[in-house]
CSV table of N, CA and C in Angstrom, one decimal:
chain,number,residue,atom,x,y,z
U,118,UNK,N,103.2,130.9,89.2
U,118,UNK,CA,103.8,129.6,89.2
U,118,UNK,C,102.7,128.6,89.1
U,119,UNK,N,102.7,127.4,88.2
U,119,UNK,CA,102.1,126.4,88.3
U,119,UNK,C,102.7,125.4,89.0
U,120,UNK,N,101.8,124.7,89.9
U,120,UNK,CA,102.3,122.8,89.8
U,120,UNK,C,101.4,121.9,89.8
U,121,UNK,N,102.3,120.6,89.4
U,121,UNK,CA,101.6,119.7,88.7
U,121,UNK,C,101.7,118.5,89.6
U,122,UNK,N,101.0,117.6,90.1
U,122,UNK,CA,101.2,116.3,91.2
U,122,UNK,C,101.0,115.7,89.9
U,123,UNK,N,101.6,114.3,89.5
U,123,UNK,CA,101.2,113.1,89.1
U,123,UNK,C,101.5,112.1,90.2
U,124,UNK,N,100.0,111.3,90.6
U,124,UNK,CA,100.4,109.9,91.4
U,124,UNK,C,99.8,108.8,90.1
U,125,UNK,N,100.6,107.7,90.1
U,125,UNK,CA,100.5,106.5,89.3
U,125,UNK,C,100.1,106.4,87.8
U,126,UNK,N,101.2,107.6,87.4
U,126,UNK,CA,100.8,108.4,85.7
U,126,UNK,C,101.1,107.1,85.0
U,127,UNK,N,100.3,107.0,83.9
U,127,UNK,CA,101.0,106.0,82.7
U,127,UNK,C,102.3,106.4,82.6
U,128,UNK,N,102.6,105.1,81.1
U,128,UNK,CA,104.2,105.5,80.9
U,128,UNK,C,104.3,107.1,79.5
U,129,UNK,N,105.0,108.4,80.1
U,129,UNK,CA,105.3,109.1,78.9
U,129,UNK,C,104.7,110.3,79.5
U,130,UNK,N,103.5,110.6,80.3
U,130,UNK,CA,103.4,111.4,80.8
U,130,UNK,C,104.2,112.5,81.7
U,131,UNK,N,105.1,111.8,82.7
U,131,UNK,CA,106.0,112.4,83.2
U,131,UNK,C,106.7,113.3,82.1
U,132,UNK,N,107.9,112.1,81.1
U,132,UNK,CA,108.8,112.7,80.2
U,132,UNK,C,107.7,113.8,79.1
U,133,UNK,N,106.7,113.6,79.1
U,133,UNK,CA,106.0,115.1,78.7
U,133,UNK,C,106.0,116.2,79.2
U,134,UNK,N,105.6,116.2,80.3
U,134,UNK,CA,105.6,117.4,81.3
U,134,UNK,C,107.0,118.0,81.3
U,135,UNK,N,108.0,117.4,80.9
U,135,UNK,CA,109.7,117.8,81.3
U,135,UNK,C,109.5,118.5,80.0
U,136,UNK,N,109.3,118.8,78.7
U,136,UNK,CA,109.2,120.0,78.5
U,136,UNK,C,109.2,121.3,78.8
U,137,UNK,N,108.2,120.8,79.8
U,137,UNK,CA,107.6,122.8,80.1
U,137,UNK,C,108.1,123.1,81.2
U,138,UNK,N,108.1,122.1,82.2
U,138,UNK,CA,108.4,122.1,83.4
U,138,UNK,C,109.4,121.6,84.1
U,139,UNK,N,109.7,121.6,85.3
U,139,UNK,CA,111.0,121.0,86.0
U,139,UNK,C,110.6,119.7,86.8
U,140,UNK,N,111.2,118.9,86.7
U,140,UNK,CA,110.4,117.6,88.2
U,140,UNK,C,110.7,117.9,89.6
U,141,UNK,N,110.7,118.5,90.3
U,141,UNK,CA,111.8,118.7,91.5
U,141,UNK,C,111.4,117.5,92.5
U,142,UNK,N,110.7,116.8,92.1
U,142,UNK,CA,110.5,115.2,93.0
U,142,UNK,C,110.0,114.2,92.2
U,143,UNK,N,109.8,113.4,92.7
U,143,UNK,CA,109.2,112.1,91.5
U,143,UNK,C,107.5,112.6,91.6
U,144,UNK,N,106.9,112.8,90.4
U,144,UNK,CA,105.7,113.2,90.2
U,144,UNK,C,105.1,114.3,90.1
U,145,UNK,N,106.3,115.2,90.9
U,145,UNK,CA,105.8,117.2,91.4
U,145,UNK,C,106.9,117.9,90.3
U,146,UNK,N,105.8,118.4,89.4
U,146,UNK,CA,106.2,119.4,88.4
U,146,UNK,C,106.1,120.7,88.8
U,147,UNK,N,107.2,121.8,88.5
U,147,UNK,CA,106.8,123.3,88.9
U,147,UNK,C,107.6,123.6,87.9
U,148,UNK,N,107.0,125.3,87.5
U,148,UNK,CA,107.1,125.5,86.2
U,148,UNK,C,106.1,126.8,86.0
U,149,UNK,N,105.9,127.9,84.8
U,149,UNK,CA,105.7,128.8,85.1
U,149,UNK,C,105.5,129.0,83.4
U,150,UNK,N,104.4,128.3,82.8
U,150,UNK,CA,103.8,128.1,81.3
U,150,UNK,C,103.1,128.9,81.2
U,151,UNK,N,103.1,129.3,80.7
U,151,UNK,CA,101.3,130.2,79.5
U,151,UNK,C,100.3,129.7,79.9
U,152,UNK,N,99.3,130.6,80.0
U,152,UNK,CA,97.6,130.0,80.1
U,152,UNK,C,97.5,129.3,79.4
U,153,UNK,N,97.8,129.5,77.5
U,153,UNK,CA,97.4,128.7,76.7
U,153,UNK,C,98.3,127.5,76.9
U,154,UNK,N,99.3,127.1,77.4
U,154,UNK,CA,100.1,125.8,77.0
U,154,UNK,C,99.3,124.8,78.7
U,155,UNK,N,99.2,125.8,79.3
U,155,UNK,CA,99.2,125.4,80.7
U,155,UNK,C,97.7,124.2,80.7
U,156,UNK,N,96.0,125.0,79.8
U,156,UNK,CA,95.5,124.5,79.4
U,156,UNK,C,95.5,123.4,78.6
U,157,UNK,N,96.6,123.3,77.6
U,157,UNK,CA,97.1,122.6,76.5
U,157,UNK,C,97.5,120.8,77.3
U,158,UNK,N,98.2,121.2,78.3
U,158,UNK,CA,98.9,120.7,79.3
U,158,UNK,C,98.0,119.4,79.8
U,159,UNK,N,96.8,120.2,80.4
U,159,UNK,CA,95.7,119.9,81.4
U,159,UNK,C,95.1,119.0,80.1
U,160,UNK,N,94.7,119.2,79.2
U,160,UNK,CA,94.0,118.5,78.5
U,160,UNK,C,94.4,117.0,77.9
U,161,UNK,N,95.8,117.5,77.8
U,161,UNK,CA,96.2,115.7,77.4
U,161,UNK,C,96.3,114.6,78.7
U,162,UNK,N,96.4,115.8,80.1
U,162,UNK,CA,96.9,115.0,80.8
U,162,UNK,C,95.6,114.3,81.2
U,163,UNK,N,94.1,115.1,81.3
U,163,UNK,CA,93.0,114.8,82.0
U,163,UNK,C,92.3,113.5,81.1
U,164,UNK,N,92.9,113.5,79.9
U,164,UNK,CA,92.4,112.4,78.6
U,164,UNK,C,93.5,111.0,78.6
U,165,UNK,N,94.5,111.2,79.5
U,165,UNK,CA,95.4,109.9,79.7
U,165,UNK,C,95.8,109.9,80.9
U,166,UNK,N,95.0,110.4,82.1
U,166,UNK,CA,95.8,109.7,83.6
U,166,UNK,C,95.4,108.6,83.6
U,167,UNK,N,94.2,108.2,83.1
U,167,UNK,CA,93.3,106.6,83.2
U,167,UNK,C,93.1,106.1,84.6
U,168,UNK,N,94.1,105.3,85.5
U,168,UNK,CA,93.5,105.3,86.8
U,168,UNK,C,94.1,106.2,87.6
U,169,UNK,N,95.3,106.5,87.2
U,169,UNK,CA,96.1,107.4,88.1
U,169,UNK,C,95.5,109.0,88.6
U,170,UNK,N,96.1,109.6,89.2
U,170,UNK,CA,95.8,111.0,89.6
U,170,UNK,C,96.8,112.1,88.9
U,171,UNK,N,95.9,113.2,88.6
U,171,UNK,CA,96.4,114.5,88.4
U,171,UNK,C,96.1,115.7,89.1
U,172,UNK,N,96.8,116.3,89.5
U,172,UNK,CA,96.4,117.6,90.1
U,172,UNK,C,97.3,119.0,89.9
U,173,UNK,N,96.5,119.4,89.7
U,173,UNK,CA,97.3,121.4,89.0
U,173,UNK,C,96.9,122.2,89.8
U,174,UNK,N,97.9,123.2,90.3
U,174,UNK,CA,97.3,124.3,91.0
U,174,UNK,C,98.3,125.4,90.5
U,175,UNK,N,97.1,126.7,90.1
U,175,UNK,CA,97.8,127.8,88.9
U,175,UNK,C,97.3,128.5,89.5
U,176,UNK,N,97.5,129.6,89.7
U,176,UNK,CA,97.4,131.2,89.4
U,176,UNK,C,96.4,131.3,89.2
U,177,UNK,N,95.2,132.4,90.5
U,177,UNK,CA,93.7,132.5,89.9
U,177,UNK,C,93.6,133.4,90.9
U,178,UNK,N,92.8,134.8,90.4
U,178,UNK,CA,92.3,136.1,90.9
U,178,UNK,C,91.0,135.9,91.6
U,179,UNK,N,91.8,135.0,93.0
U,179,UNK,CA,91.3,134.9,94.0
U,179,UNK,C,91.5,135.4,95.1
U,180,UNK,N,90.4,134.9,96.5
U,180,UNK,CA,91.3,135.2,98.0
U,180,UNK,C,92.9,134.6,98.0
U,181,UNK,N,92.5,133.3,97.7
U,181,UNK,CA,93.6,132.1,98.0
U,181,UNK,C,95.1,132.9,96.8
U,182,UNK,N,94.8,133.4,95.7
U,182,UNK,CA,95.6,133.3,94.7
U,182,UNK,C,95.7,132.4,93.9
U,183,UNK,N,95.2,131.2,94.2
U,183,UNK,CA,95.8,129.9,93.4
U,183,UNK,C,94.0,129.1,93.3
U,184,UNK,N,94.4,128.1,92.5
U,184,UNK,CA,93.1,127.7,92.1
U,184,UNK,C,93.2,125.8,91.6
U,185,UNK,N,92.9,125.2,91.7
U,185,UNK,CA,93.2,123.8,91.5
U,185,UNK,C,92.4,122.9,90.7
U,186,UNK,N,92.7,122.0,90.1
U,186,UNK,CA,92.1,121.4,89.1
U,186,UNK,C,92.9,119.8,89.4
U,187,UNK,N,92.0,119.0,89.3
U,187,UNK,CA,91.9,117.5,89.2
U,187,UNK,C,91.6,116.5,88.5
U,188,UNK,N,92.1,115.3,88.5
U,188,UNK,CA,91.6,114.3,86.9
U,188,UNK,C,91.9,113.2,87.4
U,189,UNK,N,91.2,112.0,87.4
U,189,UNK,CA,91.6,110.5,87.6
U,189,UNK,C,90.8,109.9,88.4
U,190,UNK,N,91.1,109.4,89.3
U,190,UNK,CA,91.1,109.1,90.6
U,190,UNK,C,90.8,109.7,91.8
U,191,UNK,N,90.4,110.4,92.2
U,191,UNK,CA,90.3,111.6,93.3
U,191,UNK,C,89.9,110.7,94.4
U,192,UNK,N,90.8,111.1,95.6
U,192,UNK,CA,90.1,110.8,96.9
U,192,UNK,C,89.7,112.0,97.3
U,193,UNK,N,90.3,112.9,97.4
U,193,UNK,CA,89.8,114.4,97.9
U,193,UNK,C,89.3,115.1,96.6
U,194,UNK,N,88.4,116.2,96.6
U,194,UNK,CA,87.6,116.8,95.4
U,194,UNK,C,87.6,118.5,95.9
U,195,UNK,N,88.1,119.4,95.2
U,195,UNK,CA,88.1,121.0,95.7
U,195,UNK,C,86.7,121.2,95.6
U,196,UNK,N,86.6,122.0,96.5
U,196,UNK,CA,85.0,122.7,96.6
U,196,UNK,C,85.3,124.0,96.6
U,197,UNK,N,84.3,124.9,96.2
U,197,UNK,CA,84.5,126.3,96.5
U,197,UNK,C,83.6,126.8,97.6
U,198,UNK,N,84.5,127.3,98.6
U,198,UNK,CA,83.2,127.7,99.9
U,198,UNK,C,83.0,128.9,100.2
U,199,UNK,N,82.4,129.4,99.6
U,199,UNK,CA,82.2,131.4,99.8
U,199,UNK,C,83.4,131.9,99.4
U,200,UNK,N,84.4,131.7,97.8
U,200,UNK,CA,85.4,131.9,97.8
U,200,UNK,C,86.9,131.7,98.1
U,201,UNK,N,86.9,130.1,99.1
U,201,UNK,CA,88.3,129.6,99.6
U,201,UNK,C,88.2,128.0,98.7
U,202,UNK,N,89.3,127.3,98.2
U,202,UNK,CA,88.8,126.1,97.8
U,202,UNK,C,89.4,125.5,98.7
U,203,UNK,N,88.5,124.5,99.1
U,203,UNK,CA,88.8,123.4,100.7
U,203,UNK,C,88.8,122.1,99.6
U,204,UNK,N,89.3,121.6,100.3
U,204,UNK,CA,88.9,119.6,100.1
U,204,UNK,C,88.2,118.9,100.9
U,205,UNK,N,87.5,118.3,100.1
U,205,UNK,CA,86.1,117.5,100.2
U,205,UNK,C,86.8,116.1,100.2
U,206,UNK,N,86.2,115.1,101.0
U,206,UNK,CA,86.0,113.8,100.4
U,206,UNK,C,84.7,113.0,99.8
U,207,UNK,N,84.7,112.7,98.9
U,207,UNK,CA,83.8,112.2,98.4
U,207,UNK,C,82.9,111.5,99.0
U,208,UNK,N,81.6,111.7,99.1
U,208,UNK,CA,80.7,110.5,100.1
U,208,UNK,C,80.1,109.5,99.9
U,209,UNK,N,80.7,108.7,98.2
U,209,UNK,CA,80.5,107.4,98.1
U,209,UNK,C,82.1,106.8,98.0
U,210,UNK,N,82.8,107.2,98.8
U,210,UNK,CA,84.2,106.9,99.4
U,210,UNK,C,84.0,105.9,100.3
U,211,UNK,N,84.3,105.2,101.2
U,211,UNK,CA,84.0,104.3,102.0
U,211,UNK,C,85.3,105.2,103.1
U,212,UNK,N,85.0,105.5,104.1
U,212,UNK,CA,86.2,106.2,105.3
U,212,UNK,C,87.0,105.2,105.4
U,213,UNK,N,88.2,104.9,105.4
U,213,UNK,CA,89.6,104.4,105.8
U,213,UNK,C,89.3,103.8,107.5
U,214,UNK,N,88.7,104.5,108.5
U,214,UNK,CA,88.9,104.2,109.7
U,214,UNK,C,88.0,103.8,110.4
U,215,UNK,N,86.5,103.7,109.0
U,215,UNK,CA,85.8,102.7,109.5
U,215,UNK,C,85.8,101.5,109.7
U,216,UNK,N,85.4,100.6,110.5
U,216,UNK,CA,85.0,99.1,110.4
U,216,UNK,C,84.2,98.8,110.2
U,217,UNK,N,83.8,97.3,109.1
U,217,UNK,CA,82.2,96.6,109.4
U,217,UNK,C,81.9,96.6,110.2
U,218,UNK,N,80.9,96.6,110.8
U,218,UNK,CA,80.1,95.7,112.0
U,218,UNK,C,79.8,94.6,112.2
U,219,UNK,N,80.1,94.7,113.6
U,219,UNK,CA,80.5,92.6,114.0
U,219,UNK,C,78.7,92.4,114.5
């Protein structure tokens, strides 16, 4: 099984993905394509999120089973850590819960 997150996709992207896939929420695609379409998929999508976010998580002969891929925008970034993929936050991110200094 593949799925697909779109947060703040251009216009047409969504009604793309409804080919291959199902929407079962606003933005969350699931669906169960070919490597080759699945690839096919990733590439138009990673060449037109522009500011928005993409994220895919497919089938991979791993611990986890599943494997993830990202495009746009990222607050969070997968890392691979001795074989598990965690999420990272970027560390020219500025933390949400910090404050300036008075």
């Amino acid at each position: 099984m593949t799925v697909i997150i779109l947060i703040a996709a251009p216009e047409g992207l969504r009604g793309h993905l409804t080919r291959w896939m199902v929407e079962t929420s606003a933005g969350v695609f699931v669906g169960n394509p070919s490597r080759r379409i699945r690839d096919r998929l990733w590439e138009l999508l990673a060449t037109r999120i522009g500011d928005g976010q993409a994220i895919l998580i497919e089938p991979a002969p791993n611990e986890q089973g599943w494997a993830v891929r990202t495009a746009g925008r990222d607050r969070w970034q997968p890392v691979d850590f001795d074989g598990l993929i965690l999420s990272a936050r970027s560390q020219n991110q500025p933390n949400e819960k910090s404050h300036p200094s008075r």
